[in-house]
Coordinates of C-alpha atoms in Angstrom, one line a residue:
Chain A
M1 CA -14.8 -12.3 -19.2
E2 CA -12.9 -9.0 -18.3
L3 CA -9.5 -8.2 -16.7
T4 CA -8.5 -4.9 -14.9
F5 CA -4.8 -4.1 -14.4
L6 CA -4.3 -2.6 -10.9
G7 CA -0.7 -2.0 -11.1
T8 CA 1.8 -2.1 -14.0
S9 CA 5.1 -0.9 -12.5
A10 CA 8.2 -3.1 -11.8
G11 CA 9.7 -3.1 -8.5
T12 CA 8.6 0.2 -7.1
P13 CA 5.4 2.3 -7.7
T14 CA 5.6 5.6 -9.7
K15 CA 3.0 8.6 -9.3
A16 CA 1.1 7.2 -12.2
R17 CA 1.3 3.4 -11.9
N18 CA 1.2 0.7 -9.0
V19 CA 3.1 -2.3 -8.3
T20 CA 1.8 -5.7 -9.7
G21 CA -2.1 -6.7 -9.4
L22 CA -4.5 -8.0 -11.8
A23 CA -8.2 -8.6 -11.4
L24 CA -9.8 -11.5 -13.4
Q25 CA -13.6 -11.7 -13.5
H26 CA -15.5 -14.5 -15.3
G27 CA -18.7 -13.4 -16.8
K28 CA -20.7 -16.2 -15.0
P29 CA -20.2 -15.8 -11.3
K30 CA -20.0 -12.7 -9.3
H31 CA -16.7 -14.1 -8.2
W32 CA -13.4 -12.6 -9.4
Y33 CA -9.8 -13.5 -8.9
L34 CA -6.7 -11.5 -8.0
I35 CA -3.4 -12.0 -9.6
D36 CA -0.4 -10.8 -7.5
C37 CA -0.9 -8.2 -4.7
G38 CA 1.7 -5.5 -4.5
E39 CA 1.2 -2.9 -1.8
G40 CA -1.6 -0.6 -2.5
T41 CA -3.6 -3.0 -4.2
Q42 CA -6.6 -2.6 -1.8
Q43 CA -6.4 1.2 -2.6
Q44 CA -6.5 0.4 -6.4
L45 CA -9.5 -1.5 -5.9
L46 CA -11.4 1.1 -4.3
R47 CA -11.2 2.8 -7.7
T48 CA -12.8 -0.1 -9.5
R49 CA -16.1 -2.1 -9.3
Y50 CA -14.2 -5.2 -7.7
S51 CA -14.7 -5.8 -3.9
V52 CA -12.7 -7.9 -1.6
M53 CA -15.9 -9.2 -0.3
Q54 CA -16.6 -11.0 -3.5
L55 CA -13.1 -12.1 -4.3
Q56 CA -12.8 -15.9 -4.8
A57 CA -9.1 -16.4 -4.9
I58 CA -5.7 -14.6 -4.8
F59 CA -2.8 -16.3 -6.9
I60 CA 0.7 -15.3 -6.2
T61 CA 3.2 -15.8 -8.9
H62 CA 6.3 -15.4 -6.6
V63 CA 7.5 -14.0 -3.4
H64 CA 8.9 -10.7 -4.1
G65 CA 7.5 -7.6 -2.2
D66 CA 6.0 -5.9 -5.5
H67 CA 3.8 -8.9 -5.8
T68 CA 3.0 -9.6 -2.3
F69 CA 3.3 -6.6 0.1
G70 CA -0.4 -5.8 -0.4
L71 CA -1.4 -8.9 1.1
P72 CA -1.8 -8.2 4.7
G73 CA -3.7 -5.0 4.3
L74 CA -6.3 -6.4 1.6
L75 CA -7.0 -9.3 3.8
T76 CA -7.5 -7.4 7.1
S77 CA -9.4 -4.9 5.3
A78 CA -11.6 -7.7 4.2
S79 CA -12.0 -8.8 7.8
M80 CA -13.0 -5.3 9.1
N81 CA -15.5 -5.2 6.3
G82 CA -17.2 -8.4 7.9
R83 CA -16.2 -10.8 5.3
S84 CA -17.2 -14.6 6.1
E85 CA -16.6 -16.3 2.9
P86 CA -13.6 -18.5 2.8
L87 CA -10.7 -17.2 0.7
F88 CA -8.3 -19.1 -1.3
L89 CA -4.5 -17.9 -1.2
I90 CA -2.6 -19.8 -3.8
A91 CA 1.1 -18.9 -3.5
P92 CA 4.6 -20.2 -2.8
R93 CA 5.1 -21.4 0.9
P94 CA 6.9 -18.4 2.1
V95 CA 4.0 -16.0 1.4
R96 CA 2.2 -17.9 4.0
T97 CA 4.8 -17.4 6.7
F98 CA 4.9 -13.7 5.6
V99 CA 1.1 -13.2 5.9
E100 CA 0.9 -15.2 9.2
A101 CA 4.0 -13.2 10.6
A102 CA 2.2 -10.0 9.6
L103 CA -1.1 -10.9 11.3
G104 CA 0.5 -12.2 14.0
N105 CA 2.7 -9.3 15.1
T106 CA 0.0 -6.6 14.5
D107 CA -2.7 -7.9 16.7
S108 CA -4.8 -8.9 13.5
S109 CA -6.9 -11.7 13.0
L110 CA -9.3 -12.5 10.1
S111 CA -13.1 -13.0 10.0
F112 CA -12.9 -15.8 7.3
E113 CA -11.0 -18.8 6.7
L114 CA -7.8 -18.3 4.6
K115 CA -7.4 -21.4 2.7
F116 CA -3.8 -21.4 2.0
I117 CA -2.9 -23.8 -1.3
D118 CA 1.0 -24.3 -2.3
S119 CA 1.1 -22.9 -5.9
E120 CA 4.6 -24.9 -6.3
A121 CA 3.3 -28.3 -5.2
E122 CA 4.2 -30.9 -7.8
D123 CA 0.5 -31.8 -8.4
F124 CA -0.9 -28.2 -8.3
A125 CA -4.1 -27.6 -10.0
W126 CA -7.2 -25.8 -8.6
E127 CA -10.8 -25.3 -10.2
D128 CA -13.9 -24.0 -9.4
N129 CA -17.2 -23.7 -11.7
A130 CA -15.7 -21.2 -13.8
F131 CA -11.9 -21.9 -14.3
K132 CA -9.3 -24.6 -14.2
V133 CA -6.2 -23.1 -13.1
T134 CA -2.6 -24.7 -14.0
A135 CA 0.9 -23.4 -13.2
T136 CA 3.9 -23.5 -15.5
A137 CA 7.4 -22.8 -13.7
L138 CA 9.3 -19.7 -15.0
S139 CA 12.6 -18.5 -15.0
H140 CA 13.3 -15.7 -12.5
R141 CA 15.6 -14.9 -9.5
V142 CA 13.3 -16.9 -7.4
S143 CA 10.8 -19.6 -8.0
C144 CA 8.2 -18.1 -10.1
R145 CA 4.9 -19.3 -11.8
A146 CA 2.7 -18.4 -14.7
F147 CA -1.0 -19.4 -14.2
S148 CA -3.3 -20.6 -16.9
F149 CA -6.8 -19.9 -16.5
E150 CA -8.9 -22.2 -18.7
E151 CA -12.8 -21.9 -18.7
T152 CA -14.9 -25.0 -17.5
N153 CA -18.4 -25.5 -17.6
L154 CA -19.2 -23.8 -21.1
E155 CA -22.8 -23.0 -21.8
R156 CA -24.7 -25.9 -23.5
Q157 CA -27.4 -26.0 -26.3
L158 CA -29.9 -28.5 -25.9
R159 CA -30.4 -31.1 -28.7
Q160 CA -34.2 -30.6 -28.8
D161 CA -34.5 -32.7 -31.8
K162 CA -32.9 -35.6 -30.3
L163 CA -34.8 -35.0 -26.8
L164 CA -38.3 -34.9 -28.6
A165 CA -37.3 -38.0 -30.8
D166 CA -36.3 -39.9 -27.5
G167 CA -39.7 -38.7 -25.8
I168 CA -38.5 -36.7 -23.6
E169 CA -40.9 -33.6 -23.2
A170 CA -39.9 -30.2 -22.2
G171 CA -39.8 -29.8 -18.5
P172 CA -37.2 -29.7 -15.4
A173 CA -35.0 -32.3 -16.9
W174 CA -34.1 -30.3 -20.1
G175 CA -33.0 -27.3 -17.6
K176 CA -30.6 -29.5 -15.8
L177 CA -29.4 -31.4 -18.8
Q178 CA -28.4 -27.9 -20.2
Q179 CA -26.7 -27.3 -16.8
G180 CA -24.4 -30.2 -17.6
V181 CA -26.4 -32.3 -14.9
D182 CA -27.4 -35.9 -16.0
V183 CA -30.9 -36.8 -15.0
V184 CA -32.6 -40.0 -13.8
L185 CA -36.2 -40.1 -15.0
E186 CA -39.0 -41.6 -12.8
N187 CA -38.8 -44.7 -15.0
G188 CA -35.3 -45.1 -14.1
T189 CA -33.9 -44.1 -17.4
L190 CA -30.5 -42.2 -17.3
L191 CA -30.3 -39.2 -19.5
R192 CA -26.5 -38.1 -20.0
S193 CA -26.3 -34.2 -20.4
D194 CA -23.3 -34.9 -22.9
D195 CA -25.8 -37.1 -25.2
Y196 CA -28.5 -34.4 -25.3
T197 CA -26.3 -31.1 -25.1
T198 CA -23.6 -29.7 -27.4
I199 CA -21.0 -27.2 -26.6
T200 CA -20.8 -24.7 -29.5
R201 CA -17.3 -23.2 -28.9
S202 CA -13.7 -23.6 -27.6
P203 CA -13.2 -22.8 -24.0
R204 CA -11.2 -19.6 -23.4
K205 CA -7.9 -19.6 -22.1
L206 CA -5.4 -16.9 -20.5
V207 CA -1.8 -17.3 -19.5
I208 CA -0.7 -14.8 -17.0
G209 CA 3.0 -14.8 -16.4
G210 CA 4.9 -13.8 -13.4
D211 CA 8.4 -12.4 -13.7
N212 CA 10.3 -14.4 -16.4
D213 CA 13.4 -14.1 -18.5
K214 CA 12.5 -17.3 -20.5
P215 CA 9.0 -16.6 -22.5
E216 CA 9.6 -20.1 -24.2
L217 CA 9.0 -22.0 -21.0
L218 CA 5.3 -21.1 -21.8
E219 CA 5.3 -23.0 -25.0
E220 CA 3.0 -25.9 -23.9
A221 CA 0.7 -23.5 -21.8
C222 CA 0.3 -21.1 -24.9
K223 CA -0.5 -23.7 -27.6
D224 CA -4.3 -23.3 -26.8
A225 CA -4.4 -19.8 -25.2
Q226 CA -5.9 -16.9 -26.8
V227 CA -4.2 -14.4 -24.4
L228 CA -0.8 -14.2 -23.1
I229 CA -0.1 -11.4 -20.5
H230 CA 3.6 -11.2 -19.7
E231 CA 6.2 -8.9 -18.3
A232 CA 8.1 -6.6 -20.6
T233 CA 10.3 -4.8 -18.1
Y234 CA 12.3 -2.9 -20.6
T235 CA 13.6 -2.7 -24.2
Q236 CA 16.4 -5.0 -25.4
E237 CA 18.8 -2.1 -25.2
I238 CA 18.0 -1.5 -21.4
A239 CA 17.8 -5.1 -20.7
D240 CA 21.7 -5.3 -22.3
R241 CA 22.6 -2.4 -20.3
V242 CA 21.2 -3.7 -17.1
G243 CA 22.8 -7.2 -17.5
P244 CA 21.2 -10.6 -17.0
W245 CA 20.8 -10.6 -13.3
P246 CA 17.3 -9.3 -12.5
Q247 CA 16.0 -12.1 -14.8
H248 CA 13.3 -10.2 -16.7
S249 CA 12.2 -10.1 -20.2
S250 CA 12.7 -7.4 -23.0
A251 CA 9.8 -6.5 -25.2
A252 CA 11.7 -8.2 -27.9
N253 CA 12.0 -11.4 -25.9
V254 CA 8.3 -11.9 -25.3
A255 CA 7.2 -10.6 -28.8
R256 CA 9.7 -13.0 -30.6
F257 CA 7.9 -16.0 -28.5
A258 CA 4.3 -14.5 -28.9
E259 CA 5.0 -14.4 -32.6
S260 CA 6.4 -17.7 -32.8
M261 CA 3.5 -19.3 -31.2
Q262 CA 0.8 -17.3 -32.9
V263 CA -0.9 -16.5 -29.8
P264 CA -3.6 -14.0 -31.0
N265 CA -3.7 -11.6 -28.2
L266 CA -0.5 -10.2 -26.3
V267 CA -0.5 -7.8 -23.3
L268 CA 2.5 -6.4 -21.8
T269 CA 2.8 -5.3 -18.5
H270 CA 5.4 -4.8 -15.5
F271 CA 7.2 -2.2 -17.1
S272 CA 10.5 -0.5 -15.2
S273 CA 9.6 2.5 -13.2
R274 CA 11.8 4.6 -15.5
Y275 CA 9.2 4.4 -18.2
Q276 CA 6.5 6.9 -18.5
F277 CA 3.2 7.3 -20.7
N278 CA 3.5 11.1 -20.5
P279 CA 4.1 12.0 -24.4
N280 CA 6.8 14.4 -23.4
A281 CA 8.8 12.2 -20.9
Y282 CA 12.1 10.1 -21.5
P283 CA 12.2 7.0 -21.6
H284 CA 8.8 6.8 -23.0
I285 CA 6.7 3.6 -23.0
G286 CA 6.5 3.9 -26.6
E287 CA 10.0 2.6 -27.1
V288 CA 8.8 -0.9 -25.5
E289 CA 5.8 -0.8 -27.7
S290 CA 7.7 -0.2 -31.0
E291 CA 10.0 -2.9 -30.1
A292 CA 7.2 -5.3 -29.6
R293 CA 5.2 -4.2 -32.6
G294 CA 8.3 -4.6 -34.7
I295 CA 8.3 -8.5 -34.1
Y296 CA 4.7 -9.6 -33.2
R297 CA 1.9 -9.3 -35.7
G298 CA -0.8 -10.1 -33.5
N299 CA -3.1 -8.0 -31.2
L300 CA -0.9 -6.0 -29.0
Y301 CA -1.7 -4.1 -25.9
L302 CA 0.7 -2.2 -23.2
A303 CA -1.3 -2.3 -20.0
R304 CA -1.9 1.0 -17.8
D305 CA -3.4 1.0 -14.4
F306 CA -7.1 0.8 -14.2
E307 CA -7.6 -0.4 -17.9
T308 CA -10.0 -3.1 -18.5
Y309 CA -10.0 -5.6 -21.1
R310 CA -12.7 -7.7 -22.3
L311 CA -12.3 -11.3 -23.8
D312 CA -15.4 -12.1 -25.6
K313 CA -16.5 -15.8 -26.3
G314 CA -15.1 -15.4 -29.9
A315 CA -11.6 -14.7 -28.0
N316 CA -11.3 -11.1 -29.1
L317 CA -9.7 -9.0 -26.6
V318 CA -10.7 -5.5 -26.6
N319 CA -9.8 -2.4 -24.4
V320 CA -13.2 -1.5 -22.6
T321 CA -11.8 1.0 -20.2
S322 CA -14.4 3.6 -19.3
P323 CA -13.1 7.0 -19.7
Chain B
M1 CA 8.7 23.3 10.7
E2 CA 6.1 21.4 8.6
L3 CA 3.7 18.4 8.9
T4 CA 2.2 16.8 5.8
F5 CA -0.6 14.3 6.3
L6 CA -0.3 11.1 4.3
G7 CA -3.3 9.5 5.5
T8 CA -6.2 10.4 7.9
S9 CA -8.6 7.3 7.7
A10 CA -8.9 4.9 10.7
G11 CA -8.5 1.0 10.1
T12 CA -9.1 0.9 6.1
P13 CA -8.6 3.5 3.5
T14 CA -11.2 5.0 1.5
K15 CA -11.1 6.5 -2.1
A16 CA -10.1 9.7 -0.6
R17 CA -8.1 8.9 2.4
N18 CA -5.5 6.5 3.0
V19 CA -4.5 5.0 6.4
T20 CA -2.2 6.6 8.8
G21 CA 1.1 8.4 7.9
L22 CA 2.4 11.6 9.0
A23 CA 5.5 13.5 7.7
L24 CA 7.4 16.0 10.0
Q25 CA 10.0 18.1 8.7
H26 CA 12.2 20.5 10.9
G27 CA 13.3 23.4 8.8
K28 CA 16.8 22.9 9.6
P29 CA 18.2 20.0 8.4
K30 CA 17.0 18.4 5.1
H31 CA 15.9 15.3 7.3
W32 CA 12.6 14.6 8.1
Y33 CA 10.6 11.9 10.0
L34 CA 7.7 9.6 9.5
I35 CA 5.2 8.9 12.1
D36 CA 3.3 5.7 11.3
C37 CA 3.4 3.8 8.1
G38 CA 0.2 2.4 6.9
E39 CA -0.2 0.5 3.7
G40 CA 0.4 2.9 0.7
T41 CA 2.4 5.5 2.6
Q42 CA 5.4 5.1 -0.1
Q43 CA 2.6 5.9 -2.8
Q44 CA 1.3 8.9 -0.8
L45 CA 4.8 10.2 -0.6
L46 CA 5.4 10.1 -4.4
R47 CA 2.8 12.9 -4.2
T48 CA 4.7 15.1 -2.0
R49 CA 8.3 16.8 -1.9
Y50 CA 9.5 14.0 0.7
S51 CA 11.7 11.3 -0.5
V52 CA 12.5 8.1 1.4
M53 CA 16.2 9.1 0.3
Q54 CA 16.2 11.7 3.0
L55 CA 14.3 9.9 5.5
Q56 CA 15.9 10.3 9.1
A57 CA 13.6 8.0 11.3
I58 CA 10.5 6.3 11.1
F59 CA 8.2 6.2 14.5
I60 CA 5.6 3.7 14.9
T61 CA 2.9 4.5 17.5
H62 CA 1.6 0.9 17.9
V63 CA 1.3 -2.5 15.8
H64 CA -1.9 -2.4 14.1
G65 CA -1.8 -2.9 10.3
D66 CA -3.1 0.5 9.4
H67 CA 0.1 1.8 11.1
T68 CA 2.4 -0.6 10.0
F69 CA 1.8 -2.5 6.8
G70 CA 3.5 0.3 4.8
L71 CA 7.0 -0.6 6.1
P72 CA 8.2 -3.6 4.1
G73 CA 7.4 -1.5 0.7
L74 CA 8.8 1.6 1.9
L75 CA 11.9 0.1 3.1
T76 CA 12.7 -2.1 0.1
S77 CA 11.8 0.9 -2.4
A78 CA 14.3 3.1 -0.5
S79 CA 16.6 0.0 -1.0
M80 CA 15.9 -0.5 -4.8
N81 CA 16.5 3.5 -5.1
G82 CA 20.0 2.8 -3.6
R83 CA 19.7 4.6 -0.2
S84 CA 22.9 3.9 1.9
E85 CA 22.4 6.1 4.9
P86 CA 21.2 4.1 8.1
L87 CA 17.5 4.7 8.9
F88 CA 16.0 4.6 12.4
L89 CA 13.0 2.4 12.9
I90 CA 11.6 3.3 16.5
A91 CA 8.7 1.0 17.2
P92 CA 7.2 -1.7 19.4
R93 CA 9.4 -4.9 19.3
P94 CA 6.8 -7.0 17.2
V95 CA 7.0 -4.5 14.3
R96 CA 10.6 -5.5 14.0
T97 CA 9.6 -9.4 13.9
F98 CA 7.1 -8.4 11.3
V99 CA 9.5 -6.4 9.1
E100 CA 12.1 -9.0 9.5
A101 CA 9.5 -11.7 8.6
A102 CA 8.4 -9.6 5.4
L103 CA 12.0 -9.0 4.1
G104 CA 13.0 -12.6 5.1
N105 CA 10.3 -14.4 3.0
T106 CA 10.4 -12.3 0.2
D107 CA 14.0 -12.5 -1.0
S108 CA 14.4 -8.9 0.1
S109 CA 17.3 -7.4 1.7
L110 CA 18.2 -3.5 2.5
S111 CA 21.1 -1.5 0.9
F112 CA 21.2 0.3 4.2
E113 CA 21.3 -0.2 7.9
L114 CA 17.9 -0.3 9.9
K115 CA 18.6 0.9 13.1
F116 CA 15.8 -0.8 15.3
I117 CA 14.9 1.2 18.8
D118 CA 12.3 -0.2 20.7
S119 CA 10.1 2.7 21.7
E120 CA 8.6 0.7 24.4
A121 CA 11.7 0.6 26.5
E122 CA 11.3 2.2 30.0
D123 CA 13.9 4.7 29.3
F124 CA 13.0 5.6 25.7
A125 CA 14.2 8.9 24.3
W126 CA 15.8 9.7 20.9
E127 CA 17.5 12.8 19.8
D128 CA 19.2 14.2 16.6
N129 CA 20.3 17.7 15.8
A130 CA 16.7 18.9 15.5
F131 CA 14.6 17.2 17.7
K132 CA 14.5 15.4 21.2
V133 CA 11.9 12.7 21.0
T134 CA 10.1 11.2 24.2
A135 CA 7.1 8.9 24.3
T136 CA 4.1 8.6 26.4
A137 CA 1.9 5.3 27.1
L138 CA -1.5 5.7 25.9
S139 CA -4.7 3.6 26.4
H140 CA -5.6 1.2 23.4
R141 CA -6.4 -2.3 22.6
V142 CA -2.7 -2.9 22.2
S143 CA 0.2 -1.1 23.6
C144 CA 0.4 2.4 22.0
R145 CA 2.6 5.5 22.4
A146 CA 2.4 9.2 21.6
F147 CA 5.6 10.7 20.5
S148 CA 6.6 14.2 21.6
F149 CA 8.9 16.1 19.5
E150 CA 10.7 18.9 21.1
E151 CA 13.1 21.2 19.2
T152 CA 16.7 21.2 20.4
N153 CA 19.9 23.4 19.3
L154 CA 17.7 26.6 18.8
E155 CA 19.5 29.3 17.0
R156 CA 21.4 31.6 19.3
Q157 CA 22.0 35.4 19.1
L158 CA 25.5 36.5 19.9
R159 CA 25.9 39.0 23.1
Q160 CA 28.4 41.2 20.8
D161 CA 28.5 43.9 23.6
K162 CA 29.9 41.2 25.8
L163 CA 32.3 39.7 23.5
L164 CA 33.8 43.1 22.6
A165 CA 33.7 44.2 26.4
D166 CA 35.6 41.1 27.1
G167 CA 38.1 41.7 24.2
I168 CA 37.1 39.1 22.1
E169 CA 37.3 40.4 18.3
A170 CA 34.9 39.1 15.7
G171 CA 36.4 35.9 14.0
P172 CA 35.7 32.2 13.6
A173 CA 35.3 32.2 17.5
W174 CA 32.2 34.1 17.0
G175 CA 30.7 31.6 14.5
K176 CA 31.5 28.7 16.7
L177 CA 29.9 30.5 19.7
Q178 CA 26.8 31.1 17.7
Q179 CA 26.4 27.4 16.7
G180 CA 26.5 26.5 20.6
V181 CA 30.1 25.2 20.4
D182 CA 32.4 26.2 23.5
V183 CA 35.8 27.7 22.3
V184 CA 39.3 27.6 23.8
L185 CA 41.5 30.5 22.7
E186 CA 45.1 30.1 21.8
N187 CA 46.0 31.8 25.1
G188 CA 44.1 28.9 26.7
T189 CA 40.7 30.9 27.8
L190 CA 37.8 29.1 27.8
L191 CA 34.7 30.8 25.9
R192 CA 31.3 29.1 27.0
S193 CA 28.6 29.5 24.2
D194 CA 25.9 30.0 26.7
D195 CA 28.0 32.9 28.3
Y196 CA 27.9 34.7 25.0
T197 CA 24.9 33.9 23.2
T198 CA 21.0 34.1 24.1
I199 CA 18.3 32.1 22.9
T200 CA 15.3 34.3 22.4
R201 CA 12.6 32.1 22.0
S202 CA 11.0 28.8 23.5
P203 CA 11.5 25.5 21.7
R204 CA 8.5 24.4 19.8
K205 CA 6.9 21.2 20.9
L206 CA 4.2 18.8 19.2
V207 CA 2.6 15.7 20.8
I208 CA 1.6 13.3 18.2
G209 CA -0.7 10.6 19.7
G210 CA -1.5 7.3 18.4
D211 CA -4.6 5.5 19.1
N212 CA -6.0 6.4 22.5
D213 CA -9.3 6.5 24.4
K214 CA -7.9 8.5 27.3
P215 CA -6.5 11.8 26.0
E216 CA -5.8 12.8 29.6
L217 CA -2.7 10.7 29.6
L218 CA -1.1 13.4 27.6
E219 CA -1.5 15.9 30.6
E220 CA 2.2 15.9 31.3
A221 CA 3.3 15.9 27.8
C222 CA 1.0 18.6 26.8
K223 CA 2.0 21.0 29.3
D224 CA 4.6 22.8 27.2
A225 CA 3.3 21.8 23.6
Q226 CA 2.0 24.2 21.2
V227 CA 0.5 21.4 18.9
L228 CA -1.6 18.3 19.7
I229 CA -2.3 15.9 16.9
H230 CA -4.5 13.2 18.0
E231 CA -7.0 10.9 16.8
A232 CA -10.9 11.6 16.8
T233 CA -12.1 8.4 15.1
Y234 CA -15.9 9.5 15.5
T235 CA -18.4 11.7 17.2
Q236 CA -19.5 10.8 20.6
E237 CA -22.9 9.6 19.3
I238 CA -21.2 6.9 17.3
A239 CA -18.6 6.1 19.8
D240 CA -21.5 5.2 22.2
R241 CA -23.0 3.2 19.6
V242 CA -20.0 1.4 18.7
G243 CA -19.2 0.7 22.5
P244 CA -15.7 1.1 24.2
W245 CA -14.0 -2.1 22.6
P246 CA -12.1 -0.4 20.0
Q247 CA -10.7 2.3 22.5
H248 CA -10.8 5.2 20.3
S249 CA -11.3 8.8 21.0
S250 CA -14.6 10.8 20.1
A251 CA -14.0 14.5 19.0
A252 CA -15.6 15.5 22.3
N253 CA -13.2 13.6 24.3
V254 CA -10.1 15.1 22.7
A255 CA -11.5 18.6 22.4
R256 CA -12.4 18.4 26.2
F257 CA -9.0 17.4 27.0
A258 CA -7.3 19.9 24.9
E259 CA -9.4 22.8 26.1
S260 CA -8.6 22.0 29.7
M261 CA -5.0 22.0 28.8
Q262 CA -5.1 25.1 26.9
V263 CA -3.2 23.6 24.0
P264 CA -3.1 26.4 21.7
N265 CA -3.4 24.2 18.3
L266 CA -5.3 20.9 17.9
V267 CA -5.3 18.7 14.8
L268 CA -7.6 16.2 14.7
T269 CA -7.2 12.9 12.2
H270 CA -7.7 9.2 12.0
F271 CA -11.4 9.4 11.2
S272 CA -13.6 6.4 10.8
S273 CA -13.6 5.4 7.1
R274 CA -17.6 6.2 7.2
Y275 CA -16.8 9.9 7.3
Q276 CA -16.8 11.7 4.0
F277 CA -15.6 15.2 2.8
N278 CA -17.9 15.5 0.1
P279 CA -20.4 18.3 1.1
N280 CA -23.4 16.1 0.3
A281 CA -22.2 12.9 2.0
Y282 CA -23.4 11.2 5.2
P283 CA -21.8 11.0 7.7
H284 CA -20.1 14.1 7.0
I285 CA -16.8 14.9 8.7
G286 CA -18.3 18.3 9.7
E287 CA -20.2 16.3 12.4
V288 CA -16.8 15.7 13.8
E289 CA -15.8 18.9 13.7
S290 CA -18.7 20.6 14.9
E291 CA -18.6 18.4 18.1
A292 CA -15.0 19.5 18.7
R293 CA -15.6 23.2 18.1
G294 CA -18.6 23.2 20.4
I295 CA -15.8 22.4 23.3
Y296 CA -12.4 23.6 22.2
R297 CA -11.8 27.3 21.8
G298 CA -8.1 27.1 20.3
N299 CA -7.0 26.7 16.9
L300 CA -8.6 23.7 15.5
Y301 CA -8.0 21.7 12.2
L302 CA -9.4 18.7 10.9
A303 CA -6.6 16.9 8.8
R304 CA -7.1 15.8 5.3
D305 CA -4.7 13.7 3.0
F306 CA -1.9 15.7 1.5
E307 CA -2.5 18.8 3.8
T308 CA 0.6 20.6 4.9
Y309 CA 0.8 22.6 8.0
R310 CA 3.4 25.0 9.1
L311 CA 4.4 25.8 12.8
D312 CA 6.2 28.9 12.8
K313 CA 8.8 30.1 15.4
G314 CA 6.0 31.9 17.2
A315 CA 4.2 28.6 17.6
N316 CA 1.3 29.7 15.0
L317 CA 0.1 26.6 13.2
V318 CA -1.1 27.6 9.7
N319 CA -2.5 25.5 6.7
V320 CA -0.1 26.2 4.0
T321 CA -1.4 23.3 1.4
S322 CA -0.8 24.4 -2.0
P323 CA -3.8 23.9 -3.9

């Protein structure tokens, strides 16, 4: 399972960092998922191995432009490239209005079906053959959600001893049972996959936050998560100077929550455009990092554009960015 | 007077070329003008010396997304940076609807006044203290305009002999007359700037086309223009293969027109995303260039992203891109 950060700047882009976009790919299908789509996301994707042709679903945390303005271009480019597969757009309802107005006023149409799903519906949940996705309401200037991606359909190991003991010889039935499919034999016997297979590990779960000044709202979602990806727009000092109105988190704020929950991996992103990664620049992103590291004892990363992280089946998160 | 190409790809961006955007700056004021604003234009600007804070007016040739989808992000970034100066948006009316829907559905507002002007109004003309801008209807799948930028307020030379002969001594009146301002002396005498100054050169004029399959529509506009900037989406061979429906020009098509009009400088842009500048790539942009060069005998350029061209007062157009 891999994550590639397409943009890590809050509000406005910088020369080195685009506005928010995150690609998530499960190891199993070729499909991948996009979480948020700031302007320029399609251009960032051209520098990765991800193609809009294989994109399965787009999740939008909230309506703000630095999370949504890339949608019309990404969708029409997929169309110009001849995409025919339906695409899910899982977002607050005004995002649908925005996209429809963008297409409708620019002589644009899509070659594929855009399946809009309201991410803010009370009973929201979405799943495909790789993930079950749920949403958690956050605290921001506008309605905003975190999305929790939890693996489904984990790989099964056949209980060969039990199969042979029950007189079921190796054959096509074994393959189906291993895929989680129940089988009815010619003699009418029902074999349940759950009875003849075992799942040897826990599902991986990632919680991907939107903009939010109350990380503690993610307590329930983070209980069984191995990774929390959360905004840390600035240090506490800057947060205090800016005041509460933008409703963003400081690094300290998020670190305190992640430490209290013992989330094993924390990735911070969505840094104010004032921060730079250039070692001689001020203010330097190192200030955000030190603040978080002083509080959170787990595996901490500060995301940069085009960095790729791999979450292995043992739930270790490693930066695997190719140089 | 300088031009910087912010995007030279048609329809969809490539790794090396963004969708359409062109910055025009007159030598005189700090103000500059943006012609078309595809997605990612604000990001491209971060790599130039142009700032959205000094932008005077945006001209949109037509509604298509590769010319308009950068507007919401550019405008909201200018706002987040604290712009207060009004900004002109000169565009077809649906662009206004698109921009208003983008802002209205994403909790966005602007810190400055957006002065919308319908570029397709019958009597359209716009001017400031540097340029007079007029529009010419083109032939495309949707209503589309070329914009002609003609210099106004050319620098004047004082006719000192005549001033002295008429008994007008050097003083503040001389300065005003040189700036084109008429002066009333204390004794009530009216001095007309036109009588006491001369303009020693012709105004420079650039014609900047939108998408268009009939360059000959620009005959009138090009009569006294020194520069034509026009799309050449592909070679004639590809144009024939694609068929007429996209309503784009081939290089041959534009070159033939520019040659017939004896336009001294021709800059081609808006190349199909299939074309590459990498010397080993196929199809190579050199095919478009050869086709144009075989027909047009003037000063020909094929624009690349981030190239800057200077048009001097003698109307010579030179590539002055810094390496």
